[in-house]
mmCIF file of C-alpha atoms in Angstrom:
data_model
loop_
_atom_site.group_PDB
_atom_site.id
_atom_site.type_symbol
_atom_site.label_atom_id
_atom_site.label_comp_id
_atom_site.label_asym_id
_atom_site.label_seq_id
_atom_site.Cartn_x
_atom_site.Cartn_y
_atom_site.Cartn_z
ATOM 1 C CA MET A 1 0.389 5.817 4.479
ATOM 2 C CA GLN A 2 2.335 2.608 3.978
ATOM 3 C CA LEU A 3 4.601 2.546 0.915
ATOM 4 C CA TYR A 4 5.324 -0.670 -0.981
ATOM 5 C CA PRO A 5 8.218 -0.670 -3.473
ATOM 6 C CA ALA A 6 7.267 -3.183 -6.173
ATOM 7 C CA ILE A 7 9.419 -6.017 -7.439
ATOM 8 C CA ASP A 8 7.778 -7.767 -10.391
ATOM 9 C CA MET A 9 9.474 -10.989 -11.453
ATOM 10 C CA LYS A 10 9.515 -12.627 -14.867
ATOM 11 C CA GLY A 11 11.997 -15.276 -15.871
ATOM 12 C CA GLY A 12 13.817 -14.787 -12.575
ATOM 13 C CA LYS A 13 14.462 -11.105 -13.321
ATOM 14 C CA CYS A 14 13.070 -7.844 -11.994
ATOM 15 C CA VAL A 15 10.873 -6.284 -14.676
ATOM 16 C CA ARG A 16 8.051 -3.843 -15.266
ATOM 17 C CA LEU A 17 5.129 -4.282 -17.648
ATOM 18 C CA LYS A 18 3.170 -1.552 -19.387
ATOM 19 C CA GLN A 19 -0.594 -1.814 -18.776
ATOM 20 C CA GLY A 20 -0.097 -5.456 -17.798
ATOM 21 C CA SER A 21 1.072 -6.478 -21.277
ATOM 22 C CA PHE A 22 3.566 -9.340 -21.316
ATOM 23 C CA GLN A 23 4.706 -8.067 -24.719
ATOM 24 C CA GLN A 24 5.814 -4.729 -23.241
ATOM 25 C CA VAL A 25 8.489 -5.716 -20.741
ATOM 26 C CA THR A 26 11.406 -3.669 -19.386
ATOM 27 C CA VAL A 27 14.109 -5.507 -17.418
ATOM 28 C CA TYR A 28 15.532 -3.476 -14.522
ATOM 29 C CA ALA A 29 17.671 -6.060 -12.724
ATOM 30 C CA ASP A 30 18.875 -9.603 -13.274
ATOM 31 C CA GLU A 31 18.766 -10.322 -9.524
ATOM 32 C CA PRO A 32 15.513 -9.258 -7.815
ATOM 33 C CA ALA A 33 17.104 -9.825 -4.398
ATOM 34 C CA GLU A 34 19.655 -7.107 -5.092
ATOM 35 C CA MET A 35 16.839 -4.697 -5.923
ATOM 36 C CA ALA A 36 15.057 -5.699 -2.711
ATOM 37 C CA LYS A 37 18.166 -4.936 -0.673
ATOM 38 C CA LEU A 38 18.489 -1.544 -2.368
ATOM 39 C CA TRP A 39 14.930 -0.530 -1.495
ATOM 40 C CA VAL A 40 15.330 -1.687 2.107
ATOM 41 C CA MET A 41 18.615 0.197 2.389
ATOM 42 C CA GLN A 42 16.725 3.300 1.238
ATOM 43 C CA GLY A 43 14.113 2.902 3.950
ATOM 44 C CA ALA A 44 11.464 0.510 2.641
ATOM 45 C CA SER A 45 9.547 -1.110 5.503
ATOM 46 C CA TYR A 46 7.437 -3.425 3.305
ATOM 47 C CA LEU A 47 7.949 -4.905 -0.176
ATOM 48 C CA HIS A 48 5.376 -5.864 -2.787
ATOM 49 C CA LEU A 49 6.359 -8.868 -4.921
ATOM 50 C CA VAL A 50 4.585 -10.171 -8.012
ATOM 51 C CA ASP A 51 5.320 -13.482 -9.722
ATOM 52 C CA LEU A 52 4.222 -12.491 -13.224
ATOM 53 C CA ASP A 53 4.929 -15.916 -14.687
ATOM 54 C CA GLY A 54 2.956 -17.448 -11.845
ATOM 55 C CA ALA A 55 -0.039 -15.227 -12.614
ATOM 56 C CA LEU A 56 -0.259 -16.754 -16.072
ATOM 57 C CA ALA A 57 0.705 -20.312 -15.131
ATOM 58 C CA GLY A 58 -1.583 -20.521 -12.098
ATOM 59 C CA HIS A 59 1.206 -21.668 -9.788
ATOM 60 C CA SER A 60 4.425 -20.272 -8.356
ATOM 61 C CA VAL A 61 7.164 -20.012 -10.985
ATOM 62 C CA ASN A 62 9.797 -17.650 -9.581
ATOM 63 C CA GLU A 63 10.233 -19.429 -6.263
ATOM 64 C CA ALA A 64 14.032 -19.200 -6.320
ATOM 65 C CA ALA A 65 13.909 -15.419 -6.685
ATOM 66 C CA ILE A 66 11.225 -15.138 -3.998
ATOM 67 C CA ARG A 67 13.251 -17.244 -1.581
ATOM 68 C CA ALA A 68 16.365 -15.156 -2.286
ATOM 69 C CA ILE A 69 14.474 -11.945 -1.485
ATOM 70 C CA VAL A 70 13.016 -13.276 1.766
ATOM 71 C CA ASP A 71 16.473 -14.437 2.836
ATOM 72 C CA ALA A 72 18.110 -11.133 1.839
ATOM 73 C CA VAL A 73 15.906 -8.603 3.669
ATOM 74 C CA ASP A 74 14.542 -8.191 7.180
ATOM 75 C CA VAL A 75 11.282 -6.429 6.283
ATOM 76 C CA PRO A 76 7.963 -8.143 5.537
ATOM 77 C CA VAL A 77 7.017 -8.915 1.944
ATOM 78 C CA GLU A 78 3.668 -9.553 0.324
ATOM 79 C CA LEU A 79 3.432 -11.742 -2.761
ATOM 80 C CA GLY A 80 0.932 -12.156 -5.553
ATOM 81 C CA GLY A 81 0.790 -14.169 -8.751
ATOM 82 C CA GLY A 82 -0.457 -17.712 -9.239
ATOM 83 C CA ILE A 83 -1.498 -18.360 -5.621
ATOM 84 C CA ARG A 84 -4.593 -20.501 -6.025
ATOM 85 C CA SER A 85 -4.548 -23.132 -3.288
ATOM 86 C CA ALA A 86 -4.398 -23.244 0.501
ATOM 87 C CA GLU A 87 -1.356 -25.504 0.226
ATOM 88 C CA THR A 88 0.487 -22.855 -1.784
ATOM 89 C CA VAL A 89 -0.429 -20.194 0.760
ATOM 90 C CA GLU A 90 0.833 -22.346 3.617
ATOM 91 C CA TYR A 91 4.047 -23.127 1.756
ATOM 92 C CA LEU A 92 4.757 -19.454 0.998
ATOM 93 C CA LEU A 93 3.999 -18.324 4.534
ATOM 94 C CA ASN A 94 6.383 -20.972 5.850
ATOM 95 C CA LEU A 95 8.922 -19.727 3.310
ATOM 96 C CA GLY A 96 8.831 -16.318 5.003
ATOM 97 C CA VAL A 97 6.258 -14.391 2.974
ATOM 98 C CA ALA A 98 4.190 -12.208 5.326
ATOM 99 C CA ARG A 99 1.093 -11.822 3.150
ATOM 100 C CA CYS A 100 -0.261 -13.738 0.179
ATOM 101 C CA ILE A 101 -2.260 -11.847 -2.431
ATOM 102 C CA ILE A 102 -5.095 -13.756 -4.075
ATOM 103 C CA GLY A 103 -6.585 -12.418 -7.295
ATOM 104 C CA THR A 104 -8.143 -14.781 -9.819
ATOM 105 C CA LYS A 105 -9.375 -17.297 -7.249
ATOM 106 C CA ALA A 106 -11.148 -14.545 -5.302
ATOM 107 C CA VAL A 107 -13.313 -13.922 -8.365
ATOM 108 C CA GLU A 108 -13.822 -17.514 -9.443
ATOM 109 C CA GLN A 109 -14.294 -19.022 -5.967
ATOM 110 C CA PRO A 110 -15.041 -16.276 -3.395
ATOM 111 C CA GLU A 111 -15.666 -18.831 -0.628
ATOM 112 C CA PHE A 112 -12.026 -19.828 -0.961
ATOM 113 C CA ILE A 113 -11.049 -16.472 0.542
ATOM 114 C CA ARG A 114 -13.285 -17.022 3.546
ATOM 115 C CA GLU A 115 -11.541 -20.343 4.164
ATOM 116 C CA LEU A 116 -8.087 -18.776 3.882
ATOM 117 C CA VAL A 117 -8.932 -15.971 6.315
ATOM 118 C CA GLU A 118 -10.331 -18.444 8.826
ATOM 119 C CA ARG A 119 -7.290 -20.700 8.508
ATOM 120 C CA PHE A 120 -4.405 -18.207 8.287
ATOM 121 C CA GLY A 121 -5.826 -14.937 9.657
ATOM 122 C CA ALA A 122 -6.850 -11.666 8.058
ATOM 123 C CA GLU A 123 -3.345 -10.197 8.321
ATOM 124 C CA ARG A 124 -1.897 -12.929 6.116
ATOM 125 C CA ILE A 125 -4.426 -12.833 3.279
ATOM 126 C CA VAL A 126 -4.760 -9.927 0.835
ATOM 127 C CA VAL A 127 -7.145 -9.802 -2.099
ATOM 128 C CA GLY A 128 -5.833 -8.346 -5.340
ATOM 129 C CA VAL A 129 -8.484 -6.489 -7.282
ATOM 130 C CA ASP A 130 -7.234 -5.665 -10.756
ATOM 131 C CA ALA A 131 -9.758 -3.632 -12.709
ATOM 132 C CA LYS A 132 -10.232 -2.189 -16.147
ATOM 133 C CA ASP A 133 -13.108 0.247 -16.659
ATOM 134 C CA GLY A 134 -14.391 -0.767 -13.223
ATOM 135 C CA MET A 135 -14.552 -4.491 -14.015
ATOM 136 C CA VAL A 136 -12.252 -7.061 -12.418
ATOM 137 C CA ALA A 137 -9.626 -8.756 -14.610
ATOM 138 C CA VAL A 138 -8.263 -12.261 -13.970
ATOM 139 C CA GLU A 139 -5.550 -14.672 -15.144
ATOM 140 C CA GLY A 140 -2.697 -12.201 -15.344
ATOM 141 C CA TRP A 141 -5.027 -9.456 -16.591
ATOM 142 C CA GLU A 142 -5.702 -11.454 -19.742
ATOM 143 C CA LYS A 143 -9.484 -11.790 -19.173
ATOM 144 C CA LEU A 144 -12.259 -9.535 -17.857
ATOM 145 C CA SER A 145 -14.802 -10.959 -15.420
ATOM 146 C CA SER A 146 -18.437 -9.926 -15.024
ATOM 147 C CA ILE A 147 -18.028 -8.567 -11.464
ATOM 148 C CA SER A 148 -17.285 -4.954 -10.577
ATOM 149 C CA ALA A 149 -14.430 -3.947 -8.320
ATOM 150 C CA ILE A 150 -16.688 -2.447 -5.661
ATOM 151 C CA ASP A 151 -18.935 -5.536 -5.549
ATOM 152 C CA LEU A 152 -15.955 -7.833 -5.140
ATOM 153 C CA CYS A 153 -14.444 -5.679 -2.372
ATOM 154 C CA SER A 154 -17.745 -5.575 -0.515
ATOM 155 C CA ARG A 155 -18.024 -9.351 -0.611
ATOM 156 C CA MET A 156 -14.431 -9.754 0.549
ATOM 157 C CA LYS A 157 -15.169 -7.527 3.544
ATOM 158 C CA GLU A 158 -17.990 -9.882 4.528
ATOM 159 C CA TYR A 159 -15.450 -12.715 4.492
ATOM 160 C CA GLY A 160 -13.136 -10.937 6.942
ATOM 161 C CA VAL A 161 -10.625 -9.506 4.482
ATOM 162 C CA ARG A 162 -8.909 -6.325 5.693
ATOM 163 C CA HIS A 163 -6.429 -5.521 2.918
ATOM 164 C CA ILE A 164 -7.103 -4.965 -0.786
ATOM 165 C CA VAL A 165 -4.511 -4.227 -3.448
ATOM 166 C CA TYR A 166 -6.415 -2.248 -6.063
ATOM 167 C CA THR A 167 -4.816 -1.916 -9.494
ATOM 168 C CA ASP A 168 -6.183 0.166 -12.324
ATOM 169 C CA ILE A 169 -4.727 -1.721 -15.290
ATOM 170 C CA SER A 170 -5.031 1.250 -17.636
ATOM 171 C CA ARG A 171 -2.690 3.251 -15.370
ATOM 172 C CA ASP A 172 -0.144 0.511 -14.586
ATOM 173 C CA GLY A 173 3.363 1.277 -15.834
ATOM 174 C CA MET A 174 2.174 4.434 -17.606
ATOM 175 C CA LEU A 175 3.327 7.074 -15.095
ATOM 176 C CA THR A 176 0.063 8.942 -15.710
ATOM 177 C CA GLY A 177 -1.058 9.077 -12.083
ATOM 178 C CA PRO A 178 -3.139 6.589 -10.100
ATOM 179 C CA ASN A 179 -6.915 6.428 -10.280
ATOM 180 C CA VAL A 180 -7.340 8.318 -7.020
ATOM 181 C CA GLU A 181 -11.086 8.770 -7.347
ATOM 182 C CA ALA A 182 -11.818 5.062 -7.833
ATOM 183 C CA THR A 183 -9.454 4.171 -4.986
ATOM 184 C CA ARG A 184 -11.077 6.733 -2.700
ATOM 185 C CA GLN A 185 -14.543 5.409 -3.539
ATOM 186 C CA LEU A 186 -13.461 1.871 -2.662
ATOM 187 C CA THR A 187 -11.978 3.072 0.614
ATOM 188 C CA GLU A 188 -15.087 5.015 1.610
ATOM 189 C CA ALA A 189 -17.546 2.348 0.452
ATOM 190 C CA THR A 190 -15.850 -0.559 2.223
ATOM 191 C CA GLY A 191 -13.752 0.895 5.041
ATOM 192 C CA LEU A 192 -11.012 -1.541 4.038
ATOM 193 C CA ASP A 193 -7.282 -0.912 3.866
ATOM 194 C CA ILE A 194 -7.098 -0.162 0.134
ATOM 195 C CA ILE A 195 -3.581 -0.177 -1.305
ATOM 196 C CA ALA A 196 -3.360 1.802 -4.547
ATOM 197 C CA SER A 197 -1.389 0.255 -7.387
ATOM 198 C CA GLY A 198 -0.740 1.469 -10.901
ATOM 199 C CA GLY A 199 0.300 4.819 -12.348
ATOM 200 C CA VAL A 200 2.150 6.515 -9.475
ATOM 201 C CA SER A 201 4.474 8.926 -11.252
ATOM 202 C CA GLY A 202 5.882 11.174 -8.537
ATOM 203 C CA MET A 203 5.581 12.647 -5.076
ATOM 204 C CA LYS A 204 2.516 14.695 -5.986
ATOM 205 C CA ASP A 205 0.609 11.493 -6.736
ATOM 206 C CA LEU A 206 1.543 10.158 -3.305
ATOM 207 C CA GLU A 207 0.426 13.429 -1.711
ATOM 208 C CA HIS A 208 -2.914 13.150 -3.520
ATOM 209 C CA LEU A 209 -3.454 9.568 -2.382
ATOM 210 C CA ASN A 210 -2.517 10.411 1.187
ATOM 211 C CA ALA A 211 -4.831 13.432 1.237
ATOM 212 C CA ASN A 212 -7.718 11.206 0.121
ATOM 213 C CA GLY A 213 -7.256 8.784 2.997
ATOM 214 C CA ILE A 214 -5.710 5.944 1.002
ATOM 215 C CA LYS A 215 -3.892 3.583 3.387
ATOM 216 C CA GLY A 216 -1.141 2.347 1.097
ATOM 217 C CA ALA A 217 0.567 2.886 -2.252
ATOM 218 C CA ILE A 218 2.617 0.541 -4.414
ATOM 219 C CA ILE A 219 5.428 2.292 -6.257
ATOM 220 C CA GLY A 220 6.978 0.666 -9.310
ATOM 221 C CA LYS A 221 8.202 2.389 -12.436
ATOM 222 C CA ALA A 222 8.489 5.787 -10.722
ATOM 223 C CA LEU A 223 11.160 4.307 -8.443
ATOM 224 C CA TYR A 224 13.013 2.500 -11.188
ATOM 225 C CA GLU A 225 13.146 5.609 -13.358
ATOM 226 C CA ASN A 226 14.163 7.901 -10.460
ATOM 227 C CA ARG A 227 10.976 9.953 -10.421
ATOM 228 C CA ILE A 228 10.550 9.195 -6.726
ATOM 229 C CA PHE A 229 13.413 9.244 -4.223
ATOM 230 C CA LEU A 230 12.417 6.531 -1.779
ATOM 231 C CA PRO A 231 14.089 7.943 1.380
ATOM 232 C CA GLU A 232 12.204 11.195 0.829
ATOM 233 C CA ALA A 233 8.892 9.420 0.236
ATOM 234 C CA VAL A 234 9.322 7.290 3.364
ATOM 235 C CA ALA A 235 10.168 10.355 5.436
ATOM 236 C CA ALA A 236 7.142 12.249 4.103
ATOM 237 C CA PHE A 237 4.483 9.550 4.352
ATOM 238 C CA GLU A 238 5.670 6.937 6.843
ATOM 239 C CA ARG A 239 7.948 8.831 9.207
ATOM 240 C CA ALA A 240 6.704 12.400 9.095
ATOM 241 C CA GLY A 241 8.346 14.420 11.832
ATOM 242 C CA GLN A 242 10.897 11.717 12.628
ATOM 243 C CA GLU A 243 13.803 13.003 10.531
ATOM 244 C CA CYS A 244 16.985 13.691 12.457
ATOM 245 C CA THR A 245 18.016 17.319 12.921
ATOM 246 C CA VAL A 246 21.389 18.297 11.482
ATOM 247 C CA SER A 247 23.058 21.587 12.366
ATOM 248 C CA TRP A 248 25.873 23.350 10.527
ATOM 249 C CA SER A 249 28.376 22.172 13.129
ATOM 250 C CA ASP A 250 27.706 18.582 12.020
ATOM 251 C CA LEU A 251 28.970 19.325 8.490
ATOM 252 C CA LYS A 252 32.551 19.029 7.291
ATOM 253 C CA THR A 253 33.433 22.160 5.316
ATOM 254 C CA ASP A 254 36.273 22.821 2.895
ATOM 255 C CA ALA A 255 39.117 25.251 3.595
ATOM 256 C CA ALA A 256 36.862 28.185 2.689
ATOM 257 C CA GLY A 257 34.141 27.075 5.092
ATOM 258 C CA LEU A 258 31.825 25.868 2.327
ATOM 259 C CA VAL A 259 29.862 22.711 1.575
ATOM 260 C CA PRO A 260 28.829 21.635 -1.965
ATOM 261 C CA VAL A 261 25.120 21.173 -2.629
ATOM 262 C CA ILE A 262 23.721 18.885 -5.331
ATOM 263 C CA VAL A 263 20.272 20.101 -6.360
ATOM 264 C CA GLN A 264 17.635 17.739 -7.764
ATOM 265 C CA ASP A 265 14.140 18.278 -9.099
ATOM 266 C CA TRP A 266 11.744 16.960 -6.455
ATOM 267 C CA GLU A 267 9.246 15.580 -8.937
ATOM 268 C CA ASN A 268 11.404 13.688 -11.449
ATOM 269 C CA GLY A 269 14.873 13.408 -9.901
ATOM 270 C CA GLN A 270 16.652 15.462 -12.587
ATOM 271 C CA VAL A 271 19.945 16.959 -11.387
ATOM 272 C CA LEU A 272 19.531 20.710 -11.786
ATOM 273 C CA MET A 273 22.764 22.248 -10.556
ATOM 274 C CA LEU A 274 25.720 22.162 -8.185
ATOM 275 C CA ALA A 275 26.292 25.088 -5.838
ATOM 276 C CA TYR A 276 27.860 25.884 -2.461
ATOM 277 C CA MET A 277 26.632 26.988 0.947
ATOM 278 C CA ASN A 278 28.293 28.730 3.857
ATOM 279 C CA GLN A 279 26.773 28.659 7.333
ATOM 280 C CA GLN A 280 24.542 31.672 6.741
ATOM 281 C CA ALA A 281 23.184 30.267 3.460
ATOM 282 C CA PHE A 282 22.479 26.940 5.127
ATOM 283 C CA GLU A 283 20.657 28.499 8.047
ATOM 284 C CA ASP A 284 18.672 30.875 5.808
ATOM 285 C CA THR A 285 17.654 27.920 3.623
ATOM 286 C CA VAL A 286 16.424 25.907 6.598
ATOM 287 C CA ARG A 287 14.622 28.922 8.046
ATOM 288 C CA SER A 288 12.935 30.183 4.862
ATOM 289 C CA GLY A 289 12.330 27.031 2.848
ATOM 290 C CA LYS A 290 13.990 28.661 -0.177
ATOM 291 C CA MET A 291 17.451 27.736 -1.431
ATOM 292 C CA HIS A 292 20.226 30.161 -0.516
ATOM 293 C CA TYR A 293 23.821 29.754 -1.717
ATOM 294 C CA TYR A 294 27.255 31.307 -1.421
ATOM 295 C CA SER A 295 28.832 32.534 -4.649
ATOM 296 C CA ARG A 296 32.538 31.773 -4.769
ATOM 297 C CA SER A 297 33.071 34.156 -7.700
ATOM 298 C CA ARG A 298 31.240 37.103 -6.118
ATOM 299 C CA GLN A 299 32.142 36.063 -2.573
ATOM 300 C CA SER A 300 28.665 36.813 -1.346
ATOM 301 C CA GLN A 301 25.477 35.025 -0.344
ATOM 302 C CA TRP A 302 22.519 34.911 -2.722
ATOM 303 C CA LEU A 303 18.914 33.750 -2.775
ATOM 304 C CA LYS A 304 18.178 31.602 -5.817
ATOM 305 C CA GLY A 305 15.510 33.385 -7.885
ATOM 306 C CA GLU A 306 15.814 36.752 -6.155
ATOM 307 C CA THR A 307 16.346 38.568 -9.476
ATOM 308 C CA SER A 308 15.026 36.013 -11.982
ATOM 309 C CA GLY A 309 11.983 34.791 -10.090
ATOM 310 C CA HIS A 310 13.222 31.217 -10.564
ATOM 311 C CA PHE A 311 13.011 30.295 -6.899
ATOM 312 C CA GLN A 312 13.812 26.846 -5.563
ATOM 313 C CA TYR A 313 11.427 25.736 -2.826
ATOM 314 C CA VAL A 314 12.987 23.147 -0.536
ATOM 315 C CA LYS A 315 11.213 19.813 -0.272
ATOM 316 C CA SER A 316 13.965 17.972 1.604
ATOM 317 C CA LEU A 317 17.636 18.156 2.547
ATOM 318 C CA TYR A 318 19.961 15.168 2.927
ATOM 319 C CA LEU A 319 23.499 14.815 4.196
ATOM 320 C CA ASP A 320 25.850 12.261 2.658
ATOM 321 C CA CYS A 321 27.688 9.524 4.566
ATOM 322 C CA ASP A 322 30.873 11.608 4.929
ATOM 323 C CA ASN A 323 29.041 14.710 6.215
ATOM 324 C CA ASP A 324 30.654 16.863 3.525
ATOM 325 C CA THR A 325 27.996 17.129 0.787
ATOM 326 C CA LEU A 326 24.322 18.114 0.839
ATOM 327 C CA LEU A 327 21.570 16.898 -1.455
ATOM 328 C CA ALA A 328 18.650 19.286 -1.894
ATOM 329 C CA ARG A 329 15.380 18.127 -3.444
ATOM 330 C CA VAL A 330 13.505 21.193 -4.649
ATOM 331 C CA GLU A 331 10.450 22.416 -6.485
ATOM 332 C CA GLN A 332 12.002 24.487 -9.248
ATOM 333 C CA VAL A 333 10.170 27.540 -10.541
ATOM 334 C CA GLY A 334 11.139 28.158 -14.144
ATOM 335 C CA VAL A 335 14.677 27.065 -14.977
ATOM 336 C CA ALA A 336 17.719 26.406 -12.819
ATOM 337 C CA CYS A 337 20.460 27.474 -15.219
ATOM 338 C CA HIS A 338 21.300 31.098 -16.070
ATOM 339 C CA THR A 339 21.509 30.053 -19.755
ATOM 340 C CA GLY A 340 17.783 29.361 -19.789
ATOM 341 C CA SER A 341 18.181 25.593 -19.648
ATOM 342 C CA ARG A 342 16.129 23.643 -17.129
ATOM 343 C CA SER A 343 19.322 22.022 -15.803
ATOM 344 C CA CYS A 344 22.909 23.244 -15.778
ATOM 345 C CA PHE A 345 23.898 19.781 -17.003
ATOM 346 C CA TYR A 346 22.708 19.981 -20.607
ATOM 347 C CA ARG A 347 25.983 19.452 -22.529
ATOM 348 C CA GLY A 348 26.788 15.838 -23.265
ATOM 349 C CA ILE A 349 30.413 14.699 -23.364
ATOM 350 C CA LYS A 350 30.179 10.995 -24.149
ATOM 351 C CA THR A 351 27.542 8.299 -23.923
ATOM 352 C CA PHE A 352 28.448 4.739 -22.963
ATOM 353 C CA LEU A 353 25.909 2.136 -24.106
#
């Protein structure tokens, strides 16, 4: 399944909307190109860009930010928002955009899509189907049309379209989970490459989409709010089985032969605890799929949850750039802290705003 980190642009900045409302905007970065570089550095192989101002205006508005992104990264990008003429498509493709996403015009003038596919090729033209209660929305989600999502997708298939970005507006920016059933129905009914957009809240949502045969998923707010760790998602859904193998001999230990381990919740990114491993704990963790540690105070190895039942099931292990610290992403049963707190880091010292 192809993953598409989303970069939505408004006023030249990287933002996220809630349910498509331009009155509910959160700014995540002043320079979208810097965000693009971050996602690529973390393993993104494709980016999904949206010119939100362009969607309302009917023409490209954030061209400077788009150009900066294309110049900054070496992975393909797809772009939607205000693309309503063949001249605009040609201009953007020449700018370096790999795919142009057409939404409103596909509803208002379906034959326009046929012309674009014939002129530029099916790999360069994507149709954006944004729906609310099964009906397609247009003009930046401000208006509902009289055509259903499945009818529009079926017509687009007749015109040679291969890729559809399907957004359930009610789920967008809400972190409530994507509309998997509607996306699956579109995939099965049309046989098209349906890319799910809207509502992805964590790795379990991606697992659900992947299990239902969905070909792609756009990830927005879940990335920006650290609910999904992109390197882990890429490894799980794009590069399964391709992770490099690290042995204990590759790690740099301290004088006591230990390596610190930062432990994060797999689903929401919360830091749960810091512990240490010796070689035996590391090897037992890799072998069993449960987190084992070495207690410096007791000077003995221990299995997390052995007495409490609060096991930590390993989802992924990462090694830092200096080879001296591990990051474990785990499914936590119960709580991580012996005090009964979900995380050991529950005492605030100072907040800087």
